[in-house]
Amino acid sequence: MDCLFCKIAAGEIPSTKVYEDDDVYAFLDINPHAPTHFLVIPKNHIDSAAEITSENSYVVAKIYEVIAKLAKELNLDDGYRVVTNIGEDGGQTVRHLHFHVLAGRLLAWPPG
Ligand code: 5GP
Ligand code: ZN
């Protein structure tokens, strides 16, 4: 499958790795929207959070475990935001499930 984030997870396209295990890969966003901005993805392709099922939802739990661990390691003590965009109106530009982790400044709410 011709998927950018599958290729990044496989190491076929370079990225700045933040974390990796058998199921999960995390890397810096190429166009950061906050002083800290990384993406956490399942290595296996899932189109978006709209495609989470009882078969693949374990990886979402793993992703949130990884995020909590990284947030502690990176001392994101003032808080952070986890966002997953879904579909066109949700602002999803890469059709491989990913969780943005944003930190290091006060983030506006609600989003624009
Ligand atoms: P989305 O808009 O789908 O929620 O988020 C996709 C994110 O992927 C964007 O924040 C964008 O900057 C990031 N991105 C797109 N292409 C690349 C790439 O080749 N490398 C990295 N590290 N990030 C990318
Ligand atoms: Zn993919």
GROMACS .gro file of N, CA and C and ligand atoms in nm:
model
  361
    1MET      N    1   0.085  -0.120   0.000
    1MET     CA    2   0.000   0.000   0.000
    1MET      C    3   0.088   0.125   0.000
    2ASP      N    4   0.047   0.223  -0.075
    2ASP     CA    5   0.126   0.345  -0.087
    2ASP      C    6   0.084   0.444   0.022
    3CYS      N    7   0.138   0.422   0.142
    3CYS     CA    8   0.097   0.505   0.257
    3CYS      C    9   0.220   0.565   0.322
    4LEU      N   10   0.221   0.697   0.332
    4LEU     CA   11   0.336   0.771   0.388
    4LEU      C   12   0.373   0.721   0.527
    5PHE      N   13   0.274   0.708   0.617
    5PHE     CA   14   0.307   0.673   0.756
    5PHE      C   15   0.343   0.525   0.769
    6CYS      N   16   0.290   0.436   0.682
    6CYS     CA   17   0.340   0.297   0.680
    6CYS      C   18   0.488   0.298   0.645
    7LYS      N   19   0.527   0.382   0.549
    7LYS     CA   20   0.668   0.387   0.507
    7LYS      C   21   0.755   0.447   0.617
    8ILE      N   22   0.704   0.548   0.687
    8ILE     CA   23   0.780   0.607   0.799
    8ILE      C   24   0.797   0.503   0.910
    9ALA      N   25   0.690   0.430   0.943
    9ALA     CA   26   0.697   0.328   1.050
    9ALA      C   27   0.794   0.217   1.012
   10ALA      N   28   0.804   0.187   0.883
   10ALA     CA   29   0.895   0.081   0.836
   10ALA      C   30   1.038   0.132   0.817
   11GLY      N   31   1.060   0.262   0.836
   11GLY     CA   32   1.194   0.318   0.820
   11GLY      C   33   1.232   0.342   0.675
   12GLU      N   34   1.133   0.331   0.584
   12GLU     CA   35   1.162   0.351   0.441
   12GLU      C   36   1.169   0.499   0.406
   13ILE      N   37   1.102   0.581   0.487
   13ILE     CA   38   1.112   0.727   0.475
   13ILE      C   39   1.165   0.777   0.609
   14PRO      N   40   1.270   0.862   0.609
   14PRO     CA   41   1.330   0.904   0.735
   14PRO      C   42   1.238   0.990   0.820
   15SER      N   43   1.254   0.977   0.951
   15SER     CA   44   1.180   1.062   1.045
   15SER      C   45   1.264   1.072   1.171
   16THR      N   46   1.230   1.167   1.255
   16THR     CA   47   1.299   1.180   1.384
   16THR      C   48   1.221   1.102   1.487
   17LYS      N   49   1.274   0.983   1.521
   17LYS     CA   50   1.203   0.890   1.609
   17LYS      C   51   1.202   0.940   1.754
   18VAL      N   52   1.087   0.928   1.816
   18VAL     CA   53   1.072   0.960   1.958
   18VAL      C   54   1.056   0.832   2.040
   19TYR      N   55   0.996   0.730   1.978
   19TYR     CA   56   0.967   0.604   2.049
   19TYR      C   57   0.936   0.497   1.946
   20GLU      N   58   0.969   0.371   1.981
   20GLU     CA   59   0.930   0.259   1.894
   20GLU      C   60   0.918   0.132   1.975
   21ASP      N   61   0.813   0.053   1.949
   21ASP     CA   62   0.808  -0.086   1.997
   21ASP      C   63   0.748  -0.170   1.885
   22ASP      N   64   0.706  -0.292   1.916
   22ASP     CA   65   0.659  -0.381   1.808
   22ASP      C   66   0.535  -0.328   1.737
   23ASP      N   67   0.453  -0.253   1.809
   23ASP     CA   68   0.323  -0.210   1.755
   23ASP      C   69   0.311  -0.061   1.729
   24VAL      N   70   0.395   0.019   1.793
   24VAL     CA   71   0.376   0.164   1.796
   24VAL      C   72   0.504   0.235   1.752
   25TYR      N   73   0.486   0.346   1.677
   25TYR     CA   74   0.599   0.430   1.637
   25TYR      C   75   0.561   0.575   1.665
   26ALA      N   76   0.656   0.653   1.717
   26ALA     CA   77   0.632   0.796   1.744
   26ALA      C   78   0.747   0.875   1.686
   27PHE      N   79   0.713   0.991   1.626
   27PHE     CA   80   0.815   1.072   1.557
   27PHE      C   81   0.772   1.217   1.555
   28LEU      N   82   0.869   1.306   1.538
   28LEU     CA   83   0.839   1.449   1.537
   28LEU      C   84   0.760   1.486   1.412
   29ASP      N   85   0.660   1.574   1.431
   29ASP     CA   86   0.586   1.627   1.317
   29ASP      C   87   0.678   1.719   1.237
   30ILE      N   88   0.673   1.706   1.105
   30ILE     CA   89   0.761   1.782   1.017
   30ILE      C   90   0.725   1.931   1.017
   31ASN      N   91   0.601   1.964   1.054
   31ASN     CA   92   0.553   2.103   1.053
   31ASN      C   93   0.490   2.132   1.189
   32PRO      N   94   0.574   2.151   1.293
   32PRO     CA   95   0.520   2.157   1.430
   32PRO      C   96   0.431   2.279   1.455
   33HIS      N   97   0.324   2.256   1.529
   33HIS     CA   98   0.232   2.363   1.567
   33HIS      C   99   0.247   2.404   1.713
   34ALA      N  100   0.347   2.349   1.780
   34ALA     CA  101   0.376   2.384   1.919
   34ALA      C  102   0.523   2.348   1.944
   35PRO      N  103   0.583   2.403   2.050
   35PRO     CA  104   0.724   2.371   2.077
   35PRO      C  105   0.751   2.220   2.084
   36THR      N  106   0.657   2.144   2.140
   36THR     CA  107   0.663   1.998   2.131
   36THR      C  108   0.545   1.953   2.046
   37HIS      N  109   0.575   1.880   1.938
   37HIS     CA  110   0.468   1.827   1.852
   37HIS      C  111   0.519   1.699   1.788
   38PHE      N  112   0.469   1.587   1.841
   38PHE     CA  113   0.503   1.459   1.779
   38PHE      C  114   0.378   1.380   1.748
   39LEU      N  115   0.394   1.278   1.664
   39LEU     CA  116   0.283   1.194   1.619
   39LEU      C  117   0.306   1.052   1.668
   40VAL      N  118   0.201   0.987   1.712
   40VAL     CA  119   0.209   0.849   1.758
   40VAL      C  120   0.116   0.766   1.670
   41ILE      N  121   0.172   0.660   1.610
   41ILE     CA  122   0.096   0.582   1.513
   41ILE      C  123   0.107   0.432   1.540
   42PRO      N  124   0.003   0.357   1.498
   42PRO     CA  125   0.019   0.212   1.496
   42PRO      C  126   0.106   0.174   1.376
   43LYS      N  127   0.192   0.072   1.393
   43LYS     CA  128   0.273   0.029   1.279
   43LYS      C  129   0.185  -0.034   1.171
   44ASN      N  130   0.082  -0.106   1.214
   44ASN     CA  131  -0.011  -0.164   1.116
   44ASN      C  132  -0.107  -0.056   1.069
   45HIS      N  133  -0.137  -0.060   0.941
   45HIS     CA  134  -0.221   0.044   0.883
   45HIS      C  135  -0.365   0.038   0.934
   46ILE      N  136  -0.414   0.153   0.983
   46ILE     CA  137  -0.556   0.177   1.012
   46ILE      C  138  -0.585   0.314   0.951
   47ASP      N  139  -0.691   0.326   0.874
   47ASP     CA  140  -0.718   0.451   0.802
   47ASP      C  141  -0.733   0.571   0.895
   48SER      N  142  -0.811   0.552   1.001
   48SER     CA  143  -0.839   0.662   1.094
   48SER      C  144  -0.906   0.603   1.217
   49ALA      N  145  -0.935   0.689   1.315
   49ALA     CA  146  -1.005   0.642   1.435
   49ALA      C  147  -1.146   0.591   1.404
   50ALA      N  148  -1.197   0.626   1.287
   50ALA     CA  149  -1.330   0.576   1.247
   50ALA      C  150  -1.325   0.427   1.214
   51GLU      N  151  -1.207   0.371   1.201
   51GLU     CA  152  -1.191   0.228   1.166
   51GLU      C  153  -1.143   0.144   1.284
   52ILE      N  154  -1.158   0.195   1.407
   52ILE     CA  155  -1.117   0.118   1.524
   52ILE      C  156  -1.226   0.014   1.555
   53THR      N  157  -1.182  -0.109   1.576
   53THR     CA  158  -1.273  -0.222   1.601
   53THR      C  159  -1.224  -0.299   1.724
   54SER      N  160  -1.301  -0.401   1.764
   54SER     CA  161  -1.257  -0.484   1.877
   54SER      C  162  -1.129  -0.560   1.843
   55GLU      N  163  -1.101  -0.579   1.714
   55GLU     CA  164  -0.978  -0.649   1.673
   55GLU      C  165  -0.854  -0.560   1.687
   56ASN      N  166  -0.866  -0.430   1.658
   56ASN     CA  167  -0.745  -0.345   1.655
   56ASN      C  168  -0.739  -0.242   1.768
   57SER      N  169  -0.841  -0.237   1.854
   57SER     CA  170  -0.844  -0.130   1.955
   57SER      C  171  -0.733  -0.144   2.060
   58TYR      N  172  -0.673  -0.263   2.073
   58TYR     CA  173  -0.564  -0.280   2.170
   58TYR      C  174  -0.451  -0.181   2.141
   59VAL      N  175  -0.430  -0.150   2.014
   59VAL     CA  176  -0.318  -0.063   1.980
   59VAL      C  177  -0.345   0.082   2.025
   60VAL      N  178  -0.472   0.118   2.033
   60VAL     CA  179  -0.505   0.253   2.081
   60VAL      C  180  -0.473   0.263   2.230
   61ALA      N  181  -0.503   0.157   2.304
   61ALA     CA  182  -0.466   0.154   2.446
   61ALA      C  183  -0.314   0.164   2.460
   62LYS      N  184  -0.242   0.090   2.377
   62LYS     CA  185  -0.096   0.095   2.381
   62LYS      C  186  -0.045   0.235   2.349
   63ILE      N  187  -0.106   0.298   2.251
   63ILE     CA  188  -0.065   0.434   2.211
   63ILE      C  189  -0.082   0.531   2.328
   64TYR      N  190  -0.195   0.520   2.401
   64TYR     CA  191  -0.214   0.610   2.515
   64TYR      C  192  -0.118   0.578   2.628
   65GLU      N  193  -0.079   0.453   2.643
   65GLU     CA  194   0.026   0.420   2.742
   65GLU      C  195   0.157   0.485   2.703
   66VAL      N  196   0.191   0.478   2.574
   66VAL     CA  197   0.315   0.539   2.524
   66VAL      C  198   0.312   0.691   2.544
   67ILE      N  199   0.198   0.752   2.515
   67ILE     CA  200   0.187   0.897   2.531
   67ILE      C  201   0.208   0.936   2.678
   68ALA      N  202   0.148   0.864   2.770
   68ALA     CA  203   0.164   0.896   2.913
   68ALA      C  204   0.309   0.881   2.955
   69LYS      N  205   0.375   0.776   2.905
   69LYS     CA  206   0.517   0.754   2.938
   69LYS      C  207   0.605   0.865   2.881
   70LEU      N  208   0.582   0.899   2.754
   70LEU     CA  209   0.664   1.005   2.691
   70LEU      C  210   0.640   1.139   2.758
   71ALA      N  211   0.515   1.167   2.794
   71ALA     CA  212   0.484   1.295   2.858
   71ALA      C  213   0.560   1.309   2.990
   72LYS      N  214   0.572   1.199   3.064
   72LYS     CA  215   0.650   1.202   3.189
   72LYS      C  216   0.798   1.222   3.158
   73GLU      N  217   0.848   1.146   3.061
   73GLU     CA  218   0.991   1.156   3.027
   73GLU      C  219   1.027   1.294   2.975
   74LEU      N  220   0.935   1.356   2.900
   74LEU     CA  221   0.962   1.488   2.841
   74LEU      C  222   0.921   1.602   2.935
   75ASN      N  223   0.877   1.566   3.056
   75ASN     CA  224   0.838   1.666   3.157
   75ASN      C  225   0.731   1.762   3.106
   76LEU      N  226   0.627   1.709   3.046
   76LEU     CA  227   0.518   1.793   2.998
   76LEU      C  228   0.422   1.823   3.113
   77ASP      N  229   0.479   1.876   3.222
   77ASP     CA  230   0.404   1.889   3.347
   77ASP      C  231   0.297   1.997   3.342
   78ASP      N  232   0.311   2.093   3.252
   78ASP     CA  233   0.211   2.200   3.241
   78ASP      C  234   0.090   2.156   3.160
   79GLY      N  235   0.096   2.036   3.104
   79GLY     CA  236  -0.017   1.985   3.028
   79GLY      C  237   0.016   1.972   2.880
   80TYR      N  238  -0.073   1.904   2.812
   80TYR     CA  239  -0.054   1.879   2.669
   80TYR      C  240  -0.187   1.840   2.610
   81ARG      N  241  -0.190   1.829   2.478
   81ARG     CA  242  -0.314   1.790   2.410
   81ARG      C  243  -0.287   1.673   2.317
   82VAL      N  244  -0.383   1.579   2.315
   82VAL     CA  245  -0.378   1.467   2.222
   82VAL      C  246  -0.496   1.483   2.126
   83VAL      N  247  -0.466   1.482   1.996
   83VAL     CA  248  -0.569   1.507   1.894
   83VAL      C  249  -0.556   1.402   1.784
   84THR      N  250  -0.670   1.348   1.742
   84THR     CA  251  -0.670   1.268   1.619
   84THR      C  252  -0.777   1.324   1.526
   85ASN      N  253  -0.734   1.365   1.408
   85ASN     CA  254  -0.825   1.422   1.309
   85ASN      C  255  -0.882   1.311   1.222
   86ILE      N  256  -1.009   1.323   1.189
   86ILE     CA  257  -1.078   1.217   1.113
   86ILE      C  258  -1.149   1.279   0.994
   87GLY      N  259  -1.111   1.234   0.875
   87GLY     CA  260  -1.181   1.276   0.753
   87GLY      C  261  -1.156   1.422   0.717
   88GLU      N  262  -1.221   1.462   0.611
   88GLU     CA  263  -1.196   1.595   0.554
   88GLU      C  264  -1.234   1.708   0.649
   89ASP      N  265  -1.355   1.705   0.704
   89ASP     CA  266  -1.397   1.811   0.796
   89ASP      C  267  -1.316   1.808   0.925
   90GLY      N  268  -1.266   1.691   0.961
   90GLY     CA  269  -1.183   1.680   1.082
   90GLY      C  270  -1.041   1.728   1.061
   91GLY      N  271  -1.005   1.757   0.936
   91GLY     CA  272  -0.871   1.808   0.907
   91GLY      C  273  -0.765   1.701   0.887
   92GLN      N  274  -0.809   1.577   0.857
   92GLN     CA  275  -0.712   1.468   0.838
   92GLN      C  276  -0.653   1.477   0.698
   93THR      N  277  -0.518   1.489   0.693
   93THR     CA  278  -0.451   1.496   0.563
   93THR      C  279  -0.375   1.367   0.531
   94VAL      N  280  -0.339   1.289   0.632
   94VAL     CA  281  -0.270   1.162   0.610
   94VAL      C  282  -0.363   1.050   0.657
   95ARG      N  283  -0.399   0.960   0.565
   95ARG     CA  284  -0.499   0.856   0.594
   95ARG      C  285  -0.433   0.732   0.655
   96HIS      N  286  -0.365   0.755   0.765
   96HIS     CA  287  -0.312   0.647   0.851
   96HIS      C  288  -0.329   0.702   0.992
   97LEU      N  289  -0.401   0.628   1.075
   97LEU     CA  290  -0.432   0.674   1.211
   97LEU      C  291  -0.310   0.732   1.281
   98HIS      N  292  -0.324   0.853   1.332
   98HIS     CA  293  -0.215   0.914   1.409
   98HIS      C  294  -0.272   1.004   1.516
   99PHE      N  295  -0.200   1.009   1.628
   99PHE     CA  296  -0.238   1.095   1.740
   99PHE      C  297  -0.132   1.203   1.751
  100HIS      N  298  -0.175   1.329   1.735
  100HIS     CA  299  -0.087   1.443   1.757
  100HIS      C  300  -0.072   1.462   1.908
  101VAL      N  301   0.051   1.487   1.955
  101VAL     CA  302   0.075   1.528   2.093
  101VAL      C  303   0.140   1.666   2.087
  102LEU      N  304   0.069   1.764   2.143
  102LEU     CA  305   0.111   1.905   2.137
  102LEU      C  306   0.133   1.958   2.277
  103ALA      N  307   0.243   2.031   2.296
  103ALA     CA  308   0.274   2.085   2.429
  103ALA      C  309   0.372   2.200   2.415
  104GLY      N  310   0.390   2.273   2.528
  104GLY     CA  311   0.492   2.377   2.533
  104GLY      C  312   0.438   2.517   2.517
  105ARG      N  313   0.307   2.528   2.496
  105ARG     CA  314   0.243   2.660   2.495
  105ARG      C  315   0.096   2.641   2.532
  106LEU      N  316   0.029   2.751   2.568
  106LEU     CA  317  -0.114   2.743   2.599
  106LEU      C  318  -0.190   2.720   2.468
  107LEU      N  319  -0.266   2.613   2.461
  107LEU     CA  320  -0.335   2.575   2.338
  107LEU      C  321  -0.478   2.627   2.344
  108ALA      N  322  -0.522   2.687   2.233
  108ALA     CA  323  -0.655   2.746   2.228
  108ALA      C  324  -0.763   2.638   2.233
  109TRP      N  325  -0.873   2.670   2.296
  109TRP     CA  326  -0.991   2.584   2.296
  109TRP      C  327  -1.116   2.671   2.295
  110PRO      N  328  -1.216   2.648   2.212
  110PRO     CA  329  -1.221   2.537   2.115
  110PRO      C  330  -1.131   2.560   1.996
  111PRO      N  331  -1.099   2.453   1.921
  111PRO     CA  332  -1.015   2.468   1.803
  111PRO      C  333  -1.090   2.544   1.693
  112GLY      N  334  -1.016   2.601   1.603
  112GLY     CA  335  -1.077   2.679   1.494
  112GLY      C  336  -1.136   2.590   1.386
  1135GP     P1  337  -0.333   1.543   0.992
  1135GP     O1  338  -0.346   1.674   0.918
  1135GP     O2  339  -0.363   1.426   0.900
  1135GP     O3  340  -0.407   1.535   1.121
  1135GP     O4  341  -0.181   1.533   1.035
  1135GP     C1  342  -0.079   1.493   0.949
  1135GP     C2  343   0.048   1.547   1.007
  1135GP     O5  344   0.155   1.481   0.945
  1135GP     C3  345   0.070   1.697   0.982
  1135GP     O6  346   0.082   1.765   1.107
  1135GP     C4  347   0.197   1.702   0.900
  1135GP     O7  348   0.281   1.810   0.935
  1135GP     C5  349   0.262   1.569   0.930
  1135GP     N1  350   0.342   1.517   0.819
  1135GP     C6  351   0.305   1.509   0.688
  1135GP     N2  352   0.403   1.454   0.615
  1135GP     C7  353   0.504   1.425   0.702
  1135GP     C8  354   0.634   1.366   0.685
  1135GP     O8  355   0.677   1.327   0.575
  1135GP     N3  356   0.711   1.354   0.797
  1135GP     C9  357   0.668   1.395   0.920
  1135GP     N4  358   0.751   1.379   1.022
  1135GP     N5  359   0.546   1.450   0.939
  1135GP    C10  360   0.465   1.466   0.832
  114ZN      ZN  361  -0.045   0.331   0.651
   0.00000   0.00000   0.00000
